[in-house]
CSV table of C-alpha atoms in Angstrom, one decimal:
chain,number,residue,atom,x,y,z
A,1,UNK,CA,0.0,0.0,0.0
A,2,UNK,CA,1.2,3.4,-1.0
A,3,UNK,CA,0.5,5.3,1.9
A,4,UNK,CA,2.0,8.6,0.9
A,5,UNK,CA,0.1,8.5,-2.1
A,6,UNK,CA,-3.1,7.5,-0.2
A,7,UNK,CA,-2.5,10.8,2.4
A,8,UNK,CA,-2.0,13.0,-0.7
A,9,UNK,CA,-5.2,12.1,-2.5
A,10,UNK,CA,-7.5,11.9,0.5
A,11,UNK,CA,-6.1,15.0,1.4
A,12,UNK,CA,-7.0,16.7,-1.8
A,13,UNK,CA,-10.5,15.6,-2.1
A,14,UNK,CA,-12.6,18.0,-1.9
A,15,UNK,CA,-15.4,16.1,-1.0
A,16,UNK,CA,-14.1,14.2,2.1
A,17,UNK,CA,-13.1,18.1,2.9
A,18,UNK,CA,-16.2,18.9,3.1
A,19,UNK,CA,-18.5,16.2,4.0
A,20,UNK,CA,-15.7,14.6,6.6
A,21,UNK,CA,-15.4,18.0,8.2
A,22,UNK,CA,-14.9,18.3,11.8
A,23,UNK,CA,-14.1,14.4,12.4
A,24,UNK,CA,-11.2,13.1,14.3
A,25,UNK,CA,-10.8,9.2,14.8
A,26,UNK,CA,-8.0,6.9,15.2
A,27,UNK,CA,-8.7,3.8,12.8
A,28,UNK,CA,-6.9,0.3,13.4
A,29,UNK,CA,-6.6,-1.3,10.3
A,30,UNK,CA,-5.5,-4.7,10.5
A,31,UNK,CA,-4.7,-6.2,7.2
A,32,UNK,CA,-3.8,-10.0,7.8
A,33,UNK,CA,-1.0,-9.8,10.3
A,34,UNK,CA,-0.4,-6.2,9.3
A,35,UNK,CA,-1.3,-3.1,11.4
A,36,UNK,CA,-1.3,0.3,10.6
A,37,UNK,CA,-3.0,3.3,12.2
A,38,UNK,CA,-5.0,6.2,10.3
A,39,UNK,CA,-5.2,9.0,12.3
A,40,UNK,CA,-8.1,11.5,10.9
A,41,UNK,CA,-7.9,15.2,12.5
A,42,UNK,CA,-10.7,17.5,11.5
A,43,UNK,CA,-11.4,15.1,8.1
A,44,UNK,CA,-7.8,15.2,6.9
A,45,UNK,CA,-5.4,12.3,7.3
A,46,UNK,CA,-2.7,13.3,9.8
A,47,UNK,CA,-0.8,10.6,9.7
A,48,UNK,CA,-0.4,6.8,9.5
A,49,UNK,CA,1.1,4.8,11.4
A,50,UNK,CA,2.6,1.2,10.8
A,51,UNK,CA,2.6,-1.4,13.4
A,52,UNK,CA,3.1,-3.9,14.9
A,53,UNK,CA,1.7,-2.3,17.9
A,54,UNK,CA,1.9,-3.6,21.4
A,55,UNK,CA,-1.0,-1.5,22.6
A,56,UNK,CA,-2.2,0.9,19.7
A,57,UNK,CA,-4.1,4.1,20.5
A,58,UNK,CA,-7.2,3.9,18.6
A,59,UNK,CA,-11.2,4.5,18.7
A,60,UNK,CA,-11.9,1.7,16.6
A,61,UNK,CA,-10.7,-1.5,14.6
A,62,UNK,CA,-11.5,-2.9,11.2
A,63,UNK,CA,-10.0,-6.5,10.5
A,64,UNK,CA,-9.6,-8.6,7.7
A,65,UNK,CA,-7.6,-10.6,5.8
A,66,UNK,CA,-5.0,-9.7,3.1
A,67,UNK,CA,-7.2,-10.9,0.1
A,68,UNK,CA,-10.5,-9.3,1.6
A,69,UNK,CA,-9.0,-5.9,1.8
A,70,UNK,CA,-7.3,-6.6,-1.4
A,71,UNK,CA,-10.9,-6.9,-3.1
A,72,UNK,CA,-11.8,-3.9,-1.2
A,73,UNK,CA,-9.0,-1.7,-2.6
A,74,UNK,CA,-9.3,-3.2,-6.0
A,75,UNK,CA,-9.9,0.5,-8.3
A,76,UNK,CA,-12.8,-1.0,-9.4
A,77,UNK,CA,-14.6,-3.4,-7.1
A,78,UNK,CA,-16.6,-6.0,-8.1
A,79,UNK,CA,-20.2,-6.2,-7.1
A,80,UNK,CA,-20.3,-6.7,-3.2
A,81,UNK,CA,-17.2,-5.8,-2.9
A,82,UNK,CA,-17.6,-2.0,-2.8
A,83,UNK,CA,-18.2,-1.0,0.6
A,84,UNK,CA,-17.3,-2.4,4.4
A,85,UNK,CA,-20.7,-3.2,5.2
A,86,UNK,CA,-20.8,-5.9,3.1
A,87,UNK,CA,-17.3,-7.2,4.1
A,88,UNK,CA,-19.2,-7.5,7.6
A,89,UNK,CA,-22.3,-9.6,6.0
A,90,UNK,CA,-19.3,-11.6,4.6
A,91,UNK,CA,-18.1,-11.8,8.0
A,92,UNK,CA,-14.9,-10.9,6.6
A,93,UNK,CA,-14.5,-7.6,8.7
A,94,UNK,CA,-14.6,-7.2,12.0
A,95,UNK,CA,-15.0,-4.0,13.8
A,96,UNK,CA,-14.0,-3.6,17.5
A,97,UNK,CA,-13.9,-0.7,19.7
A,98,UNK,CA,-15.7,2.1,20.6
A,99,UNK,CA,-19.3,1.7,18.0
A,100,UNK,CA,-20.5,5.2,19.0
A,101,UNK,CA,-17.7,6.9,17.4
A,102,UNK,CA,-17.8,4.5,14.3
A,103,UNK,CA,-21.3,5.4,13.6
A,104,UNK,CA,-20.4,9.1,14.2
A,105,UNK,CA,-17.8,9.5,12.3
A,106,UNK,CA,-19.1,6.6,9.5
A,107,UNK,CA,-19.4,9.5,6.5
A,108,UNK,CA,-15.9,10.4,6.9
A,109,UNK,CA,-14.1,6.7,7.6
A,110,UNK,CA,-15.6,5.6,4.4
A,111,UNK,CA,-14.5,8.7,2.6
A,112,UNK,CA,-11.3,8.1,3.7
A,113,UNK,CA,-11.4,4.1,3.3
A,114,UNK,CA,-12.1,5.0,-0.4
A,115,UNK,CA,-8.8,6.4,-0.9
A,116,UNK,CA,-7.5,3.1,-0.9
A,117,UNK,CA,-8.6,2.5,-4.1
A,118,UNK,CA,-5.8,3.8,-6.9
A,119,UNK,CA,-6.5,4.5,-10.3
A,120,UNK,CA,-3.8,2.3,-12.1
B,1,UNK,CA,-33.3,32.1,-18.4
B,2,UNK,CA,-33.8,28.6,-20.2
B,3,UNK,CA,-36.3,27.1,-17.2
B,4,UNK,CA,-37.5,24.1,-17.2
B,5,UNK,CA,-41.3,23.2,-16.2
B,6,UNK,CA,-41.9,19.2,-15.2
B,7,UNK,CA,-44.9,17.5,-15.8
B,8,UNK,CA,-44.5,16.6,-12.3
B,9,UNK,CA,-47.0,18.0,-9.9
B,10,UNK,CA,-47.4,17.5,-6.4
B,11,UNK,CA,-50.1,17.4,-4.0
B,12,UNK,CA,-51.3,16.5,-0.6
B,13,UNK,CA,-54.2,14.2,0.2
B,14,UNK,CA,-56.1,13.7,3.9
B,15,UNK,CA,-57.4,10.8,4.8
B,16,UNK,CA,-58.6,9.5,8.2
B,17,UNK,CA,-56.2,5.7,8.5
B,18,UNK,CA,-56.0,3.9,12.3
B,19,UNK,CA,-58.2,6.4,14.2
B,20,UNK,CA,-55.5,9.0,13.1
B,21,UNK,CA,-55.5,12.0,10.9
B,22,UNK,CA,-52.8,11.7,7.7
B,23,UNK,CA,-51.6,14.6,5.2
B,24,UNK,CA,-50.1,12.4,2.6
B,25,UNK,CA,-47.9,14.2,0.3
B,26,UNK,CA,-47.5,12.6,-3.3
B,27,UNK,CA,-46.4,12.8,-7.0
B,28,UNK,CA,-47.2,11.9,-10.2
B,29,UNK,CA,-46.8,12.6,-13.7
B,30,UNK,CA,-48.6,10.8,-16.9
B,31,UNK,CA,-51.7,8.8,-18.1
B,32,UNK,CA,-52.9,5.6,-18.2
B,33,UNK,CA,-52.4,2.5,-15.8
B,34,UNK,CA,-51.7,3.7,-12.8
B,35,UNK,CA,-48.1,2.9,-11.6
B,36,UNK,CA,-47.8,3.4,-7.5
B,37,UNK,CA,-44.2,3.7,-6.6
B,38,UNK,CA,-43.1,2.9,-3.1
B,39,UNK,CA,-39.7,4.0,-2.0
B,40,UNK,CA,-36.8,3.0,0.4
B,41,UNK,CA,-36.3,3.6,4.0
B,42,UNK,CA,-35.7,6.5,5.6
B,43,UNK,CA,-36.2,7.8,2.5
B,44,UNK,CA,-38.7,9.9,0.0
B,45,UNK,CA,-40.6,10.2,-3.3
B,46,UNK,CA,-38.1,12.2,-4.6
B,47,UNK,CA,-36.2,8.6,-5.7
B,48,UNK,CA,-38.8,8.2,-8.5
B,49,UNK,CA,-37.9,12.1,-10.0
B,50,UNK,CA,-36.8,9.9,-13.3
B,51,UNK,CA,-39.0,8.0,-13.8
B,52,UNK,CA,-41.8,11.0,-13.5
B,53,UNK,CA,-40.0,12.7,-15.9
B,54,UNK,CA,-39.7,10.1,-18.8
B,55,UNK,CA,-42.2,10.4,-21.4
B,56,UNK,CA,-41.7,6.9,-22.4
B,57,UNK,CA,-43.4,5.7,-19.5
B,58,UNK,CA,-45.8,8.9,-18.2
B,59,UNK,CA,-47.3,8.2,-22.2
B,60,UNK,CA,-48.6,4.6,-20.9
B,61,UNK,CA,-49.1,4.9,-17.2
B,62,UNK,CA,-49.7,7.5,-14.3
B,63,UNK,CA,-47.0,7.2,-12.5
B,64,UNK,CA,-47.4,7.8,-8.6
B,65,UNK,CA,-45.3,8.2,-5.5
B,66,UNK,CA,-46.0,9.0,-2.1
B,67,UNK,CA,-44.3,9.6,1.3
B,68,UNK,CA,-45.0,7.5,3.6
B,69,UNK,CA,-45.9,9.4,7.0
B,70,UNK,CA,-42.7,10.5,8.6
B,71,UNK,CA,-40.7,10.9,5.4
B,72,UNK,CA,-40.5,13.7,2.9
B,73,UNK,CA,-43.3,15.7,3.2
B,74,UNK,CA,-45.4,13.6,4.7
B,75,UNK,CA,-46.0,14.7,8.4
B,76,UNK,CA,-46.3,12.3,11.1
B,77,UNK,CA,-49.9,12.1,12.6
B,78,UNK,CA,-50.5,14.5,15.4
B,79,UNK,CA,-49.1,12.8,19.0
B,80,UNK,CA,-46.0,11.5,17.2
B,81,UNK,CA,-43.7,13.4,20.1
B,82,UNK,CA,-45.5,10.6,22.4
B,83,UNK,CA,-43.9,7.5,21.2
B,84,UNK,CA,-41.5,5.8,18.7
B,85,UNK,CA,-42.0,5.1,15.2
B,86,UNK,CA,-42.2,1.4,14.1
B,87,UNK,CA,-43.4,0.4,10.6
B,88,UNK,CA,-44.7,-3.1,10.6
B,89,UNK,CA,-45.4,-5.4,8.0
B,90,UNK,CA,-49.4,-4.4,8.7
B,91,UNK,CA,-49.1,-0.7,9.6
B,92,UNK,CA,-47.4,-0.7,6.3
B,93,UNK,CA,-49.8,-2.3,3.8
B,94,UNK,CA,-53.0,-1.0,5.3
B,95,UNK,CA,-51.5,2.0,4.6
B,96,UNK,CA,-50.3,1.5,1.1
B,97,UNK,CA,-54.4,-0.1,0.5
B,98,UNK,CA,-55.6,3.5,2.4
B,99,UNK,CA,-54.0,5.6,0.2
B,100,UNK,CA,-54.8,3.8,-2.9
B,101,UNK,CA,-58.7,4.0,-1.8
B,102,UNK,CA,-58.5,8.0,-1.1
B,103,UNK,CA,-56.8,8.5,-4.3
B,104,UNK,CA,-59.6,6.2,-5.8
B,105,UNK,CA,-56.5,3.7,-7.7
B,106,UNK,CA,-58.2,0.3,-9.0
B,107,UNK,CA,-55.6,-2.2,-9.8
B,108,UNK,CA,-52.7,-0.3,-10.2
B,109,UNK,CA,-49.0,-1.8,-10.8
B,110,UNK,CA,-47.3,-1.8,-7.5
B,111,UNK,CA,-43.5,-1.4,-7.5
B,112,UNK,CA,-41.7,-0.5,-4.6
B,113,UNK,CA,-37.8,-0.7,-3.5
B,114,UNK,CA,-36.3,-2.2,-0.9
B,115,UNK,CA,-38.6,-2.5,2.1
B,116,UNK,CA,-41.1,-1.1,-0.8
B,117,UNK,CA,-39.8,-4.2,-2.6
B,118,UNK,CA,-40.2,-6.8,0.6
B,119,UNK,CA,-44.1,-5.1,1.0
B,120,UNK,CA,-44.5,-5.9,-2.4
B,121,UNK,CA,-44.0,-9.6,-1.4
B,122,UNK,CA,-46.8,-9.1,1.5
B,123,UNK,CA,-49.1,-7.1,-0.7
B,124,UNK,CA,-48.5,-9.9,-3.5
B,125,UNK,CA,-49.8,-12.9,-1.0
B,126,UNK,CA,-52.7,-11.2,1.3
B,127,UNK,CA,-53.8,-7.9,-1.3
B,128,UNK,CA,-52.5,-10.0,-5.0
B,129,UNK,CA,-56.1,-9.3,-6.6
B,130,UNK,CA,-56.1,-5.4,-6.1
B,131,UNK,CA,-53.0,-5.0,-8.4
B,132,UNK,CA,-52.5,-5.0,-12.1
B,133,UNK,CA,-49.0,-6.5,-11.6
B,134,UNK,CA,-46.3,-6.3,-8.7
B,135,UNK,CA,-42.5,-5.3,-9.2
B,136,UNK,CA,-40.7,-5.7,-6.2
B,137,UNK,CA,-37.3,-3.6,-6.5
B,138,UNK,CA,-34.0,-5.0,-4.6
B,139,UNK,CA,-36.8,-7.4,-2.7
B,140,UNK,CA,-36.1,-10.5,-1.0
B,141,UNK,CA,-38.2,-12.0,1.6
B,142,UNK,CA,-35.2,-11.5,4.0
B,143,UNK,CA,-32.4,-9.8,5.4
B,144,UNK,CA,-29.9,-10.7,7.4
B,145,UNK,CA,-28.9,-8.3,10.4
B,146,UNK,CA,-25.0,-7.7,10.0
B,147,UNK,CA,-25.7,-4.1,11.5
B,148,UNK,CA,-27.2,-2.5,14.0
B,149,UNK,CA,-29.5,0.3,13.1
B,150,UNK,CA,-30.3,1.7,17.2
B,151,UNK,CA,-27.2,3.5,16.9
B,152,UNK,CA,-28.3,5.9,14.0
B,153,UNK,CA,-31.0,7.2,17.2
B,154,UNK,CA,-28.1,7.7,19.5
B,155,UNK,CA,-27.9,11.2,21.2
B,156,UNK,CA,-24.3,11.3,19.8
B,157,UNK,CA,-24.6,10.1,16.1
B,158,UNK,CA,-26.3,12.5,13.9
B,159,UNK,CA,-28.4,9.6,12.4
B,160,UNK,CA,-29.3,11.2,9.2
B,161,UNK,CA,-25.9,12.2,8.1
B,162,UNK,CA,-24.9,8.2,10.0
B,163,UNK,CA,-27.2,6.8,8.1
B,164,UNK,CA,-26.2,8.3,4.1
B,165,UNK,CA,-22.8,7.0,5.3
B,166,UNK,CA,-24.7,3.5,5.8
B,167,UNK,CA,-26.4,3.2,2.8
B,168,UNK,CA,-23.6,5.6,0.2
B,169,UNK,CA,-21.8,1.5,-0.1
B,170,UNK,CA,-24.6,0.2,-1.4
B,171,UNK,CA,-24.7,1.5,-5.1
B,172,UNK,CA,-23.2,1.2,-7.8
B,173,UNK,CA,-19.3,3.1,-7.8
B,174,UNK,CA,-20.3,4.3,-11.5
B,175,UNK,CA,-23.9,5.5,-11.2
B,176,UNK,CA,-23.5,9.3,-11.9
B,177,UNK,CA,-22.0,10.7,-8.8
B,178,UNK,CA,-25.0,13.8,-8.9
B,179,UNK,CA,-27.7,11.2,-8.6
B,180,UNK,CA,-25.4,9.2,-6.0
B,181,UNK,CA,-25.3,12.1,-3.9
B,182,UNK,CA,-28.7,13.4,-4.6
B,183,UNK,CA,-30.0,9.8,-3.3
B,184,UNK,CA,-27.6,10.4,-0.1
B,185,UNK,CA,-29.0,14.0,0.5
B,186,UNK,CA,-32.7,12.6,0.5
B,187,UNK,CA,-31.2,10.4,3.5
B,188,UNK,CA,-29.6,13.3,5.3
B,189,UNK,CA,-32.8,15.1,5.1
B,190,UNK,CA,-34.5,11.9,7.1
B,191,UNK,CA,-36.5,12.5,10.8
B,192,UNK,CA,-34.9,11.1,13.7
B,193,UNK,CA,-35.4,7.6,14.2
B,194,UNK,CA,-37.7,7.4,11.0
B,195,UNK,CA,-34.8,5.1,9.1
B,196,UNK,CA,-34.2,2.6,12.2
B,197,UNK,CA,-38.2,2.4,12.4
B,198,UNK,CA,-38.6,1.5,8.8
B,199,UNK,CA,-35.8,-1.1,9.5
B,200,UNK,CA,-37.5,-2.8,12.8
B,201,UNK,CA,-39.9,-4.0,9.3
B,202,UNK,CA,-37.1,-4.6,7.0
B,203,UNK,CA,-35.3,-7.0,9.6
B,204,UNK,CA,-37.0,-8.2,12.3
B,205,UNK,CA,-41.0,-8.1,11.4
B,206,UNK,CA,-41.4,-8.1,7.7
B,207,UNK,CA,-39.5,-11.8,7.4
B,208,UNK,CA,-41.0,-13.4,4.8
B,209,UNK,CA,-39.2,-16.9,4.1
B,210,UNK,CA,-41.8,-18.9,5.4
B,211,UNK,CA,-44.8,-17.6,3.8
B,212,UNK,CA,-44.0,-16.4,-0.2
B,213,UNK,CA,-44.3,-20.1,-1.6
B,214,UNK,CA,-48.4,-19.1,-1.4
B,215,UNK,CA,-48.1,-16.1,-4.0
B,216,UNK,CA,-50.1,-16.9,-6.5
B,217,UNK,CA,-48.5,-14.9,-9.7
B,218,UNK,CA,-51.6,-16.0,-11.9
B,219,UNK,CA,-53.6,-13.7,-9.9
B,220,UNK,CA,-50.8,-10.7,-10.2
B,221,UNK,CA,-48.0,-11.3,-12.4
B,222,UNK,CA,-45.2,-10.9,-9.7
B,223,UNK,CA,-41.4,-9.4,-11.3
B,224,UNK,CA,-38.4,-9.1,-9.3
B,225,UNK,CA,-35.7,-7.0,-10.3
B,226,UNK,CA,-32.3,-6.0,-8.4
B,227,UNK,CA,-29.2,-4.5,-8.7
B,228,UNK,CA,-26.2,-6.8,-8.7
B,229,UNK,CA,-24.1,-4.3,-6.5
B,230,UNK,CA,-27.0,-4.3,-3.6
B,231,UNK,CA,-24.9,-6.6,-0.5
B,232,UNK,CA,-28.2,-5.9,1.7
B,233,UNK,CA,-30.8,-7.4,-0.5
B,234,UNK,CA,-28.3,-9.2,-3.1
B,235,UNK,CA,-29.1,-11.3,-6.5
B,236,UNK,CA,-28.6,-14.1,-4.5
B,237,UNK,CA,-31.1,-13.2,-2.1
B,238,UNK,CA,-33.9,-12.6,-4.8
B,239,UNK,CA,-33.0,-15.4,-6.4
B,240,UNK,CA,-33.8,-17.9,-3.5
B,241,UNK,CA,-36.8,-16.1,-3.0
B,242,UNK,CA,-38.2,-16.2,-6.3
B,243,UNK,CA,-37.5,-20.1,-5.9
B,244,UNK,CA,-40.1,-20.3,-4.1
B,245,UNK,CA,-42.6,-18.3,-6.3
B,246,UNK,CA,-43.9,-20.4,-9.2
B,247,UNK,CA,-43.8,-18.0,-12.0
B,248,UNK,CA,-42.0,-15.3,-10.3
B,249,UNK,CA,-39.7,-13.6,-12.9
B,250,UNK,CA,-36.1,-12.2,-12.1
B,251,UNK,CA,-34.1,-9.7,-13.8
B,252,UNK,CA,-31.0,-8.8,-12.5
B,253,UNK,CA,-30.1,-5.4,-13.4
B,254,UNK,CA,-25.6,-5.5,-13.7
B,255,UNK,CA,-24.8,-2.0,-13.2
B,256,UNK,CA,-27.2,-0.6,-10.5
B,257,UNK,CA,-27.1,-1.1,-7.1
B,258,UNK,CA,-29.8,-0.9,-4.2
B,259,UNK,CA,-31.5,2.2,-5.7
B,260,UNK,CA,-31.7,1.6,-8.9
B,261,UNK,CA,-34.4,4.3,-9.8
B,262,UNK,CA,-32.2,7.4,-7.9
B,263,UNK,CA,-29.1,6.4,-8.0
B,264,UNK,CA,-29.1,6.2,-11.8
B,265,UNK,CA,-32.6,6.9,-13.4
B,266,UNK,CA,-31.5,6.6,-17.0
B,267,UNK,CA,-29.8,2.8,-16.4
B,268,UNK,CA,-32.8,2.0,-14.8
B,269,UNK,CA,-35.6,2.8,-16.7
B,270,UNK,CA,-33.6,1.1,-19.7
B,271,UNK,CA,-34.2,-2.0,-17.3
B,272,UNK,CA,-37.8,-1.4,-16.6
B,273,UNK,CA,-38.9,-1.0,-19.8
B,274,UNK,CA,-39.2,-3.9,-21.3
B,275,UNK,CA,-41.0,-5.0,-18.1
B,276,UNK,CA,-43.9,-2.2,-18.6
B,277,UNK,CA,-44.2,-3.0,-22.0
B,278,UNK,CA,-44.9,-6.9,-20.7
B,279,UNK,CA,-47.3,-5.2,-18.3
B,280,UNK,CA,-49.2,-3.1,-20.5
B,281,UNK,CA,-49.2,-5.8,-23.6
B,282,UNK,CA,-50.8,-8.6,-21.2
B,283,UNK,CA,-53.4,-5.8,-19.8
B,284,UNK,CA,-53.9,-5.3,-24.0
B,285,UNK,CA,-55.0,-9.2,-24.4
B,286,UNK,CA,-56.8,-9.4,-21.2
B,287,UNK,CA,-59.2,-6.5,-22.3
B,288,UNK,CA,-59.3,-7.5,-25.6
């Protein structure tokens, strides 16, 4: 994952400017055996942060496996394999954490989540 | 100024339903068979702006869309501050049968989306003989809970704005992003608690699975159409419903998702044409 190039473009986008405005979160993303660390302050990506962790500071967690998040990220997903939500029908994402703040800040996470996704 | 008039008017209609006053806000556009549209949760008439406006269809049939009480501009009934709002599989079709009655409808086609599409399925089994035809839209007779909808009512989440961000995954990435986001604005506009009440039907009372193998489709002809990027009511699920439906006919619809007539009108209709035509063609031979 090209995180650089993920900060740049979320961080350029006008609409996750405007509709993520205001939110702050610290997402766990835990790819496989991989961690990393989004931090979101007022709906721009501060930083990331790549594990492993021992205890990571964050509000909330989304895991899955390599391949699921793979599909996910995939520039142009196939059908079912656009969103999150589905990936928890699957039961191939978890979330954990605090579900108050995941719900509040929901516009803005997937804004952000869809700057994964690279145009080759 | 090059302005642009619709055919589309709007207008309100009172009825007395449940020992309770309603204002019923609705649209329609056209002439012929009457077509009564039925949109999502949490939602409004405003999905079926498309389809009002296309002369290919408003030629053959009146199209019509209401709000259901608590969406759009449909007012809850006086004394709603008192308690919570629920739709259940009854409250829901008595209404649907209340409004057709005070806007004097006889047989029209029935197509609704969603939980309009899983009513459908009710209105096909217990109501089949007052309808020309039913098209259920993204309609299966089930859904499986893999969320929980009681947090878009929390005093911390702004549930309308919560729940766009819910639904924004479930279309399709390349329907025009001004419809996409008209379709989420129609959600941000929702009353609190309104889309968590329509869900209590859409998961918990308005299961179906044991009770659609008695549709009879020679009474109604019963079409099932849905967008192959909906996760919440999938292909798959439509298809095992309309396994149990002798004569139940399924279109899935590749590059639409679970709002197939907002999200991207144009696609859609392209989709729901042919099915019309069916419609109108069998009405033909029956008269004739």
């Amino acid at each position: 994952m090209d995180w650089h190039r993920f900060q740049k473009e979320a961080n350029t986008d006008p609409v996750l400017a405007r509709q993520g405005a205001g939110s702050s979160f610290r997402l766990l993303l835990k790819r496989g055996d991989d961690e990393y660390v989004i931090e979101v302050r007022e709906g721009s990506v501060a930083r990331v942060h790549a594990g492993p962790f021992v205890m990571p500071q964050c509000d909330f967690a989304l895991a899955g496996s390599r391949a699921a998040w793979a599909r996910f990220a995939c520039a142009h997903p196939a059908p079912g394999d656009q969103d999150i939500f589905a990936f928890f029908r699957s039961g191939e994402l978890t979330l954990t954490g605090d579900t108050r703040k995941f719900y509040a800040h929901l516009m803005c996470l997937k804004l952000v989540l869809g700057h994964l996704r690279f145009e080759p | 100024m090059n302005a642009i008039l619709e055919p589309v008017t709007g207008r309100y209609v009172r009825f007395e339903h449940d020992d309770r006053p309603y204002r019923i806000y609705f649209e329609e556009a056209g002439q012929g068979i009457p077509l009564l549209c039925l949109h999502t949760a949490g939602s409004d008439s405003r999905q079926f702006r498309g389809l009002l406006n296309e002369p290919r269809i408003t030629e053959r049939f009146r199209v019509i869309a209401f709000d259901l009480p608590w969406h759009g501009k449909s007012s809850p009934p006086p004394g709603w501050q008192r308690g919570a709002y629920r739709l259940t599989s009854t409250s829901y079709s008595d209404l649907i049968l209340a409004f057709m009655a005070a806007l004097g409808l006889e047989r029209p086609v029935v197509m609704g989306c969603s939980i309009g599409g899983r009513i459908c399925l009710h209105l096909a089994l217990a109501h089949a003989a007052k309808f020309r035809a039913i098209v259920g839209l993204q309609s299966a007779a089930s859904t499986p809970r893999y969320y929980d909808p009681t947090w878009l009512s929390h005093p911390e989440v702004n549930g309308p704005v919560a729940g766009a961000a819910t639904v924004m995954g479930l279309m399709c990435p390349e329907s025009p992003e001004a419809e996409r986001w008209e379709t989420l604005w129609h959600y941000m506009q929702g009353g609190p608690g309104v889309f968590g009440g329509d869900l209590y039907f859409y998961q918990v009372d308005g299961d179906f699975r044991t009770r659609v193998q008695d549709i009879d489709t020679e009474v109604a002809p019963l079409y099932l159409l849905t967008g192959a990027y909906d996760y919440s009511c999938s292909p798959q699920d439509t298809r095992e419903t309309a396994a149990h439906i002798a004569g139940a006919r399924v279109r899935i619809m590749p590059k639409l998702g679970h709002f197939p007539m907002s999200e991207h009108p144009q696609a859609f209709i392209a989709e729901l044409l042919p099915v019309l035509e069916e419609i109108a063609d069998e009405q033909r031979s029956t008269a004739g």
